CSV table of C-alpha atoms in Angstrom, one decimal:
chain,number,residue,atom,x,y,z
A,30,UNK,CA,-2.1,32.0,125.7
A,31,UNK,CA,-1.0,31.6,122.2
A,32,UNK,CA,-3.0,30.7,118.9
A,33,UNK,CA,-1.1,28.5,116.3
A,34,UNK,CA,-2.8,28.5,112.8
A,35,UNK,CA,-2.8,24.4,111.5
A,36,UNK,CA,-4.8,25.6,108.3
A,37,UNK,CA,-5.7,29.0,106.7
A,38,UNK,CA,-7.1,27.8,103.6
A,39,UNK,CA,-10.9,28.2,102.3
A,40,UNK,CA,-12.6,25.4,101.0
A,41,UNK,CA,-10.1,23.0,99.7
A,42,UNK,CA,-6.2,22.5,100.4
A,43,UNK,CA,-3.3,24.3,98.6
A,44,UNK,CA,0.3,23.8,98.9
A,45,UNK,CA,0.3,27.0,100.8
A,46,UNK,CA,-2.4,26.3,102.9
A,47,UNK,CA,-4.3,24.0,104.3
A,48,UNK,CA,-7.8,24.0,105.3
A,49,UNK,CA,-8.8,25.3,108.4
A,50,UNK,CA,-7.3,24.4,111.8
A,51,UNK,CA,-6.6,26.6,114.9
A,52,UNK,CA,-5.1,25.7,118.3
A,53,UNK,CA,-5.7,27.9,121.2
A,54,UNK,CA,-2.6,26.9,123.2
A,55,UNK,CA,-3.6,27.2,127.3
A,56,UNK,CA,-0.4,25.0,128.3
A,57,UNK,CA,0.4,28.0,130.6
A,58,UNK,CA,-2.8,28.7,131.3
A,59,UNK,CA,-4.4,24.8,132.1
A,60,UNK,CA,-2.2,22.3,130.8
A,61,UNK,CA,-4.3,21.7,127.4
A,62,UNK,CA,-4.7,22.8,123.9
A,63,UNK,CA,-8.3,23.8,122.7
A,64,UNK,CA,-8.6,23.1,118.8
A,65,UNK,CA,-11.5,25.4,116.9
A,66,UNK,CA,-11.9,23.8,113.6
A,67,UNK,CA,-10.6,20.5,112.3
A,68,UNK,CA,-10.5,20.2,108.1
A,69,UNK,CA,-9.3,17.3,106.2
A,70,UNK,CA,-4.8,16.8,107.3
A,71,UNK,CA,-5.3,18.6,110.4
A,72,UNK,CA,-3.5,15.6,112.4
A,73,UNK,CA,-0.8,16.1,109.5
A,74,UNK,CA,-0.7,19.8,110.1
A,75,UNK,CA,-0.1,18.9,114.0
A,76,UNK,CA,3.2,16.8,113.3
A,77,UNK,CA,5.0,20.1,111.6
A,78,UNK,CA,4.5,21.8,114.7
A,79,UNK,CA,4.9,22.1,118.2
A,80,UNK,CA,1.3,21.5,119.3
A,81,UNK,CA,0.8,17.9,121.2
A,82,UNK,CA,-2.3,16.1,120.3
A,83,UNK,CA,-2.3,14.3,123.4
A,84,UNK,CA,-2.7,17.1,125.4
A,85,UNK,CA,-6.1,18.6,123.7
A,86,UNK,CA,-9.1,19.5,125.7
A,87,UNK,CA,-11.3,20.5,123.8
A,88,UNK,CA,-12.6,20.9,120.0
A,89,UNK,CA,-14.9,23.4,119.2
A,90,UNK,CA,-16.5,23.2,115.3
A,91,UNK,CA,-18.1,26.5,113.9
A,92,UNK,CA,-19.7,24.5,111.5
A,93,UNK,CA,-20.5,21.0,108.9
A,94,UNK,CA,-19.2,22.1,105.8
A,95,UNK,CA,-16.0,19.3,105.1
A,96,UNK,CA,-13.3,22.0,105.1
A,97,UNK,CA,-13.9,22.5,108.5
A,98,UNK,CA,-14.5,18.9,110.0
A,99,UNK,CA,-13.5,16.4,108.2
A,100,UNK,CA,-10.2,15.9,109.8
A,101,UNK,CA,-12.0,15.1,113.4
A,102,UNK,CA,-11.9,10.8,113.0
A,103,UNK,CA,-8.1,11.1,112.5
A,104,UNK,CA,-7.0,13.4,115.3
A,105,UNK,CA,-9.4,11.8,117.8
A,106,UNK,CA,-7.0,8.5,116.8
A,107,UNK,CA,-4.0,10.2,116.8
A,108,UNK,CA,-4.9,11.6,120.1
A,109,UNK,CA,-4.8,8.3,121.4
A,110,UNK,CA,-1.2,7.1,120.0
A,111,UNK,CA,0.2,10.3,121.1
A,112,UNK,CA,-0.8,9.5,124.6
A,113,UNK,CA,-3.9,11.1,125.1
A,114,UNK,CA,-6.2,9.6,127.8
A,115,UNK,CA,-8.5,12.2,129.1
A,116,UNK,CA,-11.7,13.5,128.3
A,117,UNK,CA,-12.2,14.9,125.4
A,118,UNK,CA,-15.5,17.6,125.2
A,119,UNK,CA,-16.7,18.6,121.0
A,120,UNK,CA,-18.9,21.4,120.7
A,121,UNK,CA,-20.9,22.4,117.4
A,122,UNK,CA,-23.8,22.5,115.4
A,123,UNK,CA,-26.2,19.6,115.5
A,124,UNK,CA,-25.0,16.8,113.3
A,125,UNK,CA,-21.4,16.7,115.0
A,126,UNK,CA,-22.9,13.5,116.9
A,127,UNK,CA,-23.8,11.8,114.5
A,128,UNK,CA,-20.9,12.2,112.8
A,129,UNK,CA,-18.4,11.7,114.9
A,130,UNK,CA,-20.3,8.2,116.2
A,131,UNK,CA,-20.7,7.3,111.7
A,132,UNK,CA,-16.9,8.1,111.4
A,133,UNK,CA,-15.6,6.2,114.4
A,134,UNK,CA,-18.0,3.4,114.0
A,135,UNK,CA,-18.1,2.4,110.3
A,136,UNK,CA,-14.0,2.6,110.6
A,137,UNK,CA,-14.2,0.4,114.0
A,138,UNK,CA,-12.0,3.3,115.5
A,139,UNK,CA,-11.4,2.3,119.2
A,140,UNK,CA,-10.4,5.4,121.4
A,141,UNK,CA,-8.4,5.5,125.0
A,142,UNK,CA,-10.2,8.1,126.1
A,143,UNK,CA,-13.8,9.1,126.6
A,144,UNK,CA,-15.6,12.0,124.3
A,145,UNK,CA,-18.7,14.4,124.8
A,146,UNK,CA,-20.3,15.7,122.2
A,147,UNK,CA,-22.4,18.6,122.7
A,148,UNK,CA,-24.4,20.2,120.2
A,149,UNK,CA,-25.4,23.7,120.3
A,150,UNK,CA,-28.5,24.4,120.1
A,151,UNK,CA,-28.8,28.0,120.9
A,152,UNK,CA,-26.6,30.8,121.1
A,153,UNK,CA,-25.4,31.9,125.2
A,154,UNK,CA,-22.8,30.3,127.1
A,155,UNK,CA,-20.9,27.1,126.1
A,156,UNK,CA,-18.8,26.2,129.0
A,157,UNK,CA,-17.8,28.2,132.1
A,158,UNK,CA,-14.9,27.2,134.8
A,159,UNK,CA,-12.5,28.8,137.2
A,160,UNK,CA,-10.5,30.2,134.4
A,161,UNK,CA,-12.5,30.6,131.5
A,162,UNK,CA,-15.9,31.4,130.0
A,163,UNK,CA,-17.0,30.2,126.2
A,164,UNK,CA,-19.9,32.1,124.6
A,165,UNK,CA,-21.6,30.8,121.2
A,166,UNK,CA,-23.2,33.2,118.8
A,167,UNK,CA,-24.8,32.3,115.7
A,168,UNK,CA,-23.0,33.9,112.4
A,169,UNK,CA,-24.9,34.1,109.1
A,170,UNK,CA,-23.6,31.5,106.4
A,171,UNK,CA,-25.3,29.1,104.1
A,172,UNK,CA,-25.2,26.3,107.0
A,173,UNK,CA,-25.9,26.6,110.7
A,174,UNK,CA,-22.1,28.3,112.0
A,175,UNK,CA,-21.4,29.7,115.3
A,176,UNK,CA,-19.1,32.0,116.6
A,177,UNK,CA,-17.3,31.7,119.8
A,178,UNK,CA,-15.6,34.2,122.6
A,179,UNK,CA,-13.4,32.6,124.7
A,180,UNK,CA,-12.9,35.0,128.4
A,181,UNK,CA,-10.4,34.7,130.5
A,182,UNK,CA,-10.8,35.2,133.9
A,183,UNK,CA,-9.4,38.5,135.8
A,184,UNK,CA,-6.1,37.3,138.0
A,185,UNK,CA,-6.0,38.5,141.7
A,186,UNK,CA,-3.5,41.6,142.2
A,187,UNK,CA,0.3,40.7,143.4
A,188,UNK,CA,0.9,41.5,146.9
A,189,UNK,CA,2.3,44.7,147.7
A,190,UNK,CA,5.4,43.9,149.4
A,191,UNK,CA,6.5,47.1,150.6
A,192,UNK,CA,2.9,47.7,152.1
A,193,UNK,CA,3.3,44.4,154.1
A,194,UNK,CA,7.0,45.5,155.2
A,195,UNK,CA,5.6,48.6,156.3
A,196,UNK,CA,3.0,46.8,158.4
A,197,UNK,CA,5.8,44.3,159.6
A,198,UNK,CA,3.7,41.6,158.9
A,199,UNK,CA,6.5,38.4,158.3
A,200,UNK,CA,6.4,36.4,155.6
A,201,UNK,CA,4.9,32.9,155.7
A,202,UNK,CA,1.1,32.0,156.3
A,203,UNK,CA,-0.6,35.4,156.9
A,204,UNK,CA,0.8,36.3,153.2
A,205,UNK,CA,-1.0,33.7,152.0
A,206,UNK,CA,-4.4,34.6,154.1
A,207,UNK,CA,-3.9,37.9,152.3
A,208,UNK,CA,-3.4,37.2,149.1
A,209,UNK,CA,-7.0,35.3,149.3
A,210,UNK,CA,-8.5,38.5,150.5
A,211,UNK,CA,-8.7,37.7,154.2
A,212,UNK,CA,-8.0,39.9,157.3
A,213,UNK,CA,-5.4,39.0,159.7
A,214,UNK,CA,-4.8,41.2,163.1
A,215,UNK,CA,-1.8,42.1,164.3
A,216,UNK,CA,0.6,42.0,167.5
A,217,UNK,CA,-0.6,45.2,168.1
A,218,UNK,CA,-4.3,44.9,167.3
A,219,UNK,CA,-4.3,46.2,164.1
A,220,UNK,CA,-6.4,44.5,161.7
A,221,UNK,CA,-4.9,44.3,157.6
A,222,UNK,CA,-7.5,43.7,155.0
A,223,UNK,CA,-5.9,41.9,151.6
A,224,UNK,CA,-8.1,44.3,149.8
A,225,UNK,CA,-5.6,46.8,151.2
A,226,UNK,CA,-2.4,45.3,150.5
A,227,UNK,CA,-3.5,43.5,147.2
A,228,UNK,CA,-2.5,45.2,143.7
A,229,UNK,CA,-5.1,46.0,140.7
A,230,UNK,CA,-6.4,42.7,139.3
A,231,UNK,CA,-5.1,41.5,135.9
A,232,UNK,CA,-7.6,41.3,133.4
A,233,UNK,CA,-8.3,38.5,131.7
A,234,UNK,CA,-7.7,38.4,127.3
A,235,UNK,CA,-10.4,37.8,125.4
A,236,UNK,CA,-10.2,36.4,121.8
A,237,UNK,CA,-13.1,35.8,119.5
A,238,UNK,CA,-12.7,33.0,116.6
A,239,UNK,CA,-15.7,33.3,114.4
A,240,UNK,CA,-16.5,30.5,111.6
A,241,UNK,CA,-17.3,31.8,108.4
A,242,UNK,CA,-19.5,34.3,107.8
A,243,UNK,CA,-20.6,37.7,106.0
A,244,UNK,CA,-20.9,41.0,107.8
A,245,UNK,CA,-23.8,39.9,110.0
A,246,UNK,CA,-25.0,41.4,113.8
A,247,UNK,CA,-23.8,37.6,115.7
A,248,UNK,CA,-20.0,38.6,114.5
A,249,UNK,CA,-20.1,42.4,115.8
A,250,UNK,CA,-21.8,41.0,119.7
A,251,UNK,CA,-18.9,38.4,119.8
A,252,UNK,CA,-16.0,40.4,118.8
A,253,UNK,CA,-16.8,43.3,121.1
A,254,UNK,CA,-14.1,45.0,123.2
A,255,UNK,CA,-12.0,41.4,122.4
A,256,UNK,CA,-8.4,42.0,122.4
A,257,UNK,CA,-7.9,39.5,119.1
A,258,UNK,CA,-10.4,38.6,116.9
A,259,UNK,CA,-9.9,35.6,114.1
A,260,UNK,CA,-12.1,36.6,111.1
A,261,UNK,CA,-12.3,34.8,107.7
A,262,UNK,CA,-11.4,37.0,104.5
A,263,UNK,CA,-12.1,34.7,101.6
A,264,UNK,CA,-12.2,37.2,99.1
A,265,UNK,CA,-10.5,40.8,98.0
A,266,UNK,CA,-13.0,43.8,98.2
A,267,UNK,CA,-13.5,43.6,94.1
A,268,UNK,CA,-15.5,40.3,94.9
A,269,UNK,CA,-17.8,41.6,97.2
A,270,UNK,CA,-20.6,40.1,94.8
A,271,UNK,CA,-19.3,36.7,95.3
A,272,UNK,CA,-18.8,37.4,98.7
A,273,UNK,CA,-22.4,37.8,99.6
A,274,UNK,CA,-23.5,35.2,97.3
A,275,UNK,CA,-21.4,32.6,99.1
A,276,UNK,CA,-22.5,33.7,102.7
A,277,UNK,CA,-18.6,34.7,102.7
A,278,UNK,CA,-16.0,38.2,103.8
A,279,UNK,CA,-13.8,40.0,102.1
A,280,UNK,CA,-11.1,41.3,103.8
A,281,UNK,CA,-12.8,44.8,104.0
A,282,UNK,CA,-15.6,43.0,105.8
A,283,UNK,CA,-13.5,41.9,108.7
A,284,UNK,CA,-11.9,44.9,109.1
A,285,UNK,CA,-15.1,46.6,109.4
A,286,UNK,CA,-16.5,44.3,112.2
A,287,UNK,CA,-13.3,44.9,114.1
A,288,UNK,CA,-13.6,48.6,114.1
A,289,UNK,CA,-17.2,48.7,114.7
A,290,UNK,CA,-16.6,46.4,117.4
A,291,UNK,CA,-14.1,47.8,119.0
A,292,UNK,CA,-11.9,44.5,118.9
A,293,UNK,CA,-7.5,45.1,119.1
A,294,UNK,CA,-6.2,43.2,116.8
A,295,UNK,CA,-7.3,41.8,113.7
A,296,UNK,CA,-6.3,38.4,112.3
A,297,UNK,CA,-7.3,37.2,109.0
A,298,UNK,CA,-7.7,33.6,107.3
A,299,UNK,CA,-10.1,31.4,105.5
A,300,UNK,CA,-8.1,32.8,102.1
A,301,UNK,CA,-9.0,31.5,98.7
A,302,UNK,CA,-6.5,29.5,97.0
A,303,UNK,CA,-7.0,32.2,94.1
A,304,UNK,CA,-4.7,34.4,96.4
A,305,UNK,CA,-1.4,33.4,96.6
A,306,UNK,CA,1.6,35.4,97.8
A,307,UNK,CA,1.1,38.3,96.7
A,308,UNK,CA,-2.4,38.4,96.5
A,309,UNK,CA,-2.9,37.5,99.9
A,310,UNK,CA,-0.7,40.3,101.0
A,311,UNK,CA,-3.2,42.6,98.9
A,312,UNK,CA,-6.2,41.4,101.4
A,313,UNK,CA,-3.7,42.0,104.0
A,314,UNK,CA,-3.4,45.7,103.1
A,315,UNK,CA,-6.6,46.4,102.4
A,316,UNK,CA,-7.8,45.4,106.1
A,317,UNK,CA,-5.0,47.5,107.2
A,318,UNK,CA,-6.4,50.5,105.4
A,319,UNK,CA,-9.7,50.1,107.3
A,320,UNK,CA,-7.7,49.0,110.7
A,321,UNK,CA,-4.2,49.1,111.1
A,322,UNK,CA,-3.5,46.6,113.5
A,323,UNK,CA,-4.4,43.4,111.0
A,324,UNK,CA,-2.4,40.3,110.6
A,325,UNK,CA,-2.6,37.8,108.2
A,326,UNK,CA,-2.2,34.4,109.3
A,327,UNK,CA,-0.2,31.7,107.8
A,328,UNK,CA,-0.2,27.8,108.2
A,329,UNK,CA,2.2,27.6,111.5
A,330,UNK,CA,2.3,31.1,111.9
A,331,UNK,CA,1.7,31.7,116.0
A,332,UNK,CA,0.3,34.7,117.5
A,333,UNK,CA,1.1,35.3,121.4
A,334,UNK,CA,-1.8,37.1,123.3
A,335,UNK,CA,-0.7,39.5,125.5
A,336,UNK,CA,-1.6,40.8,128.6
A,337,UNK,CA,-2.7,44.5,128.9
A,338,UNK,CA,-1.6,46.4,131.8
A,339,UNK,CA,-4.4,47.9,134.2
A,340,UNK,CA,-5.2,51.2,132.4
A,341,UNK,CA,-5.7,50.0,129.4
């Protein structure tokens, strides 16, 4: 599981940033991308990096304002040159349908692949599989934006070998009854429970990816107890005015959610084109004052999520 940043920009393009785009890479996981966001030069953003089009599953849109849509009619296209042929669900606000159907329609865009749109019309869960669970939550901004918490599902244990070799149980089928928590009985009448010779489970990650947004009580039930949580940080803590008058965070703000919430690590974006290098590394240390374990996320920069061992 691995989150590439495609755009980290707020409101309009720079030539540091672009608006916002960010893939959720589940190659490992399921064989697919999931994109959250999709402003203008997304499908350009795509082509600088390693992230295949083809391969996306889903699209998930925290909300209608242009710098965070209105590259959807080109990478549902491109999805189809670069091979795509699968369904392909979107999920946001209501208004994505119509749209998506407007874009694809007035251009006489003709896809390879079908779509779902689903629009959200409350908050609770999204979609739900064998590996994965997507909650929405409404944020508080000047439009209708959601939230979302994506869970991954806890892994069965490994089998304990040296358990088994002390039962001399052989390996071949009864390993794999075991490992799918059945009972087998031995030669000498003995009866092994998996549960017995199966390892802690692995807990699944979870990462939280919130649209934008001031401090608000949707953000702080999403991001709890997430191992990463994606927060915008439009403006520095001197603009906190302009923050709140624009339904928008400062960097503090973020930070704040993240410790209240008890959420790991902290990744900002959504910056202002006001802040370039060095001001963007100001927001970055002013999160970092708040809570340390903050990143702040560039155009192509990746993020790997990793796996916490049992106790933790």
């Amino acid at each position: 599981m691995e989150l590439t940043f495609l755009g980290t920009g707020a409101g309009m393009p720079s030539k540091r940033r672009n608006v916002t785009s960010l893939m959720l890479n589940l190659m490992p996981e399921r064989g697919s991308y999931w994109m959250f966001d999709c402003g203008e030069g997304t499908q350009h953003q795509a082509l600088h990096s390693t992230v295949k089009l083809g391969k996306l599953e889903k699209l998930f849109i925290t909300h209608l304002h242009g710098d965070h849509l209105y590259g959807i009619p080109g990478v549902l296209t491109s999805r189809s040159y670069q091979g795509g042929d699968t369904p392909l669900t979107l999920y946001g606000p209501r208004g994505l349908k119509a749209f998506v159907e407007t874009a694809l329609g007035v251009s006489d865009a003709h896809l390879a692949y079908p779509i779902t749109v689903v629009e959200l019309e409350e908050e609770g869960v999204v979609c739900d599989d064998e590996s994965f669970t997507v909650t929405a939550a409404r944020l508080e901004h000047r439009v209708e934006c959601f939230g979302y918490r994506i869970v991954e599902r806890d892994l069965p244990g490994k089998l304990l070998t040296d358990k088994l070799q002390a039962y001399g149980i052989p390996k071949g089928p009864l390993y794999g009854k075991l490992k799918e928590g059945g009972s087998v009985q031995l030669e000498n009448g003995t009866i092994v429970h998996g549960r017995d010779v199966i390892g802690t489970p692995v807990r699944g990650r979870t990462v939280v990816i919130l649209g934008d947004t001031k401090y608000c009580e949707g953000a702080l039930r999403l991001a709890h107890g997430a191992d990463v949580l994606v927060h915008e940080a439009t403006f520095a803590q001197n603009r906190q005015e302009l923050a709140l008058a624009y339904d928008h965070s400062t960097s503090v703000d973020a930070a704040r959610v993240a410790n209240e919430a008890g959420a790991g690590t902290l990744i900002l974006t959504h910056i202002s084109s006001r802040y370039q290098e060095e001001g963007a590394d100001a927001l970055l240390r002013e999160a970092q004052e708040l809570h340390p374990d903050t990143h702040l996320a560039q155009d192509f920069w990746s993020y790997h999520v990793p796996r916490k061992s049992p106790n933790q």
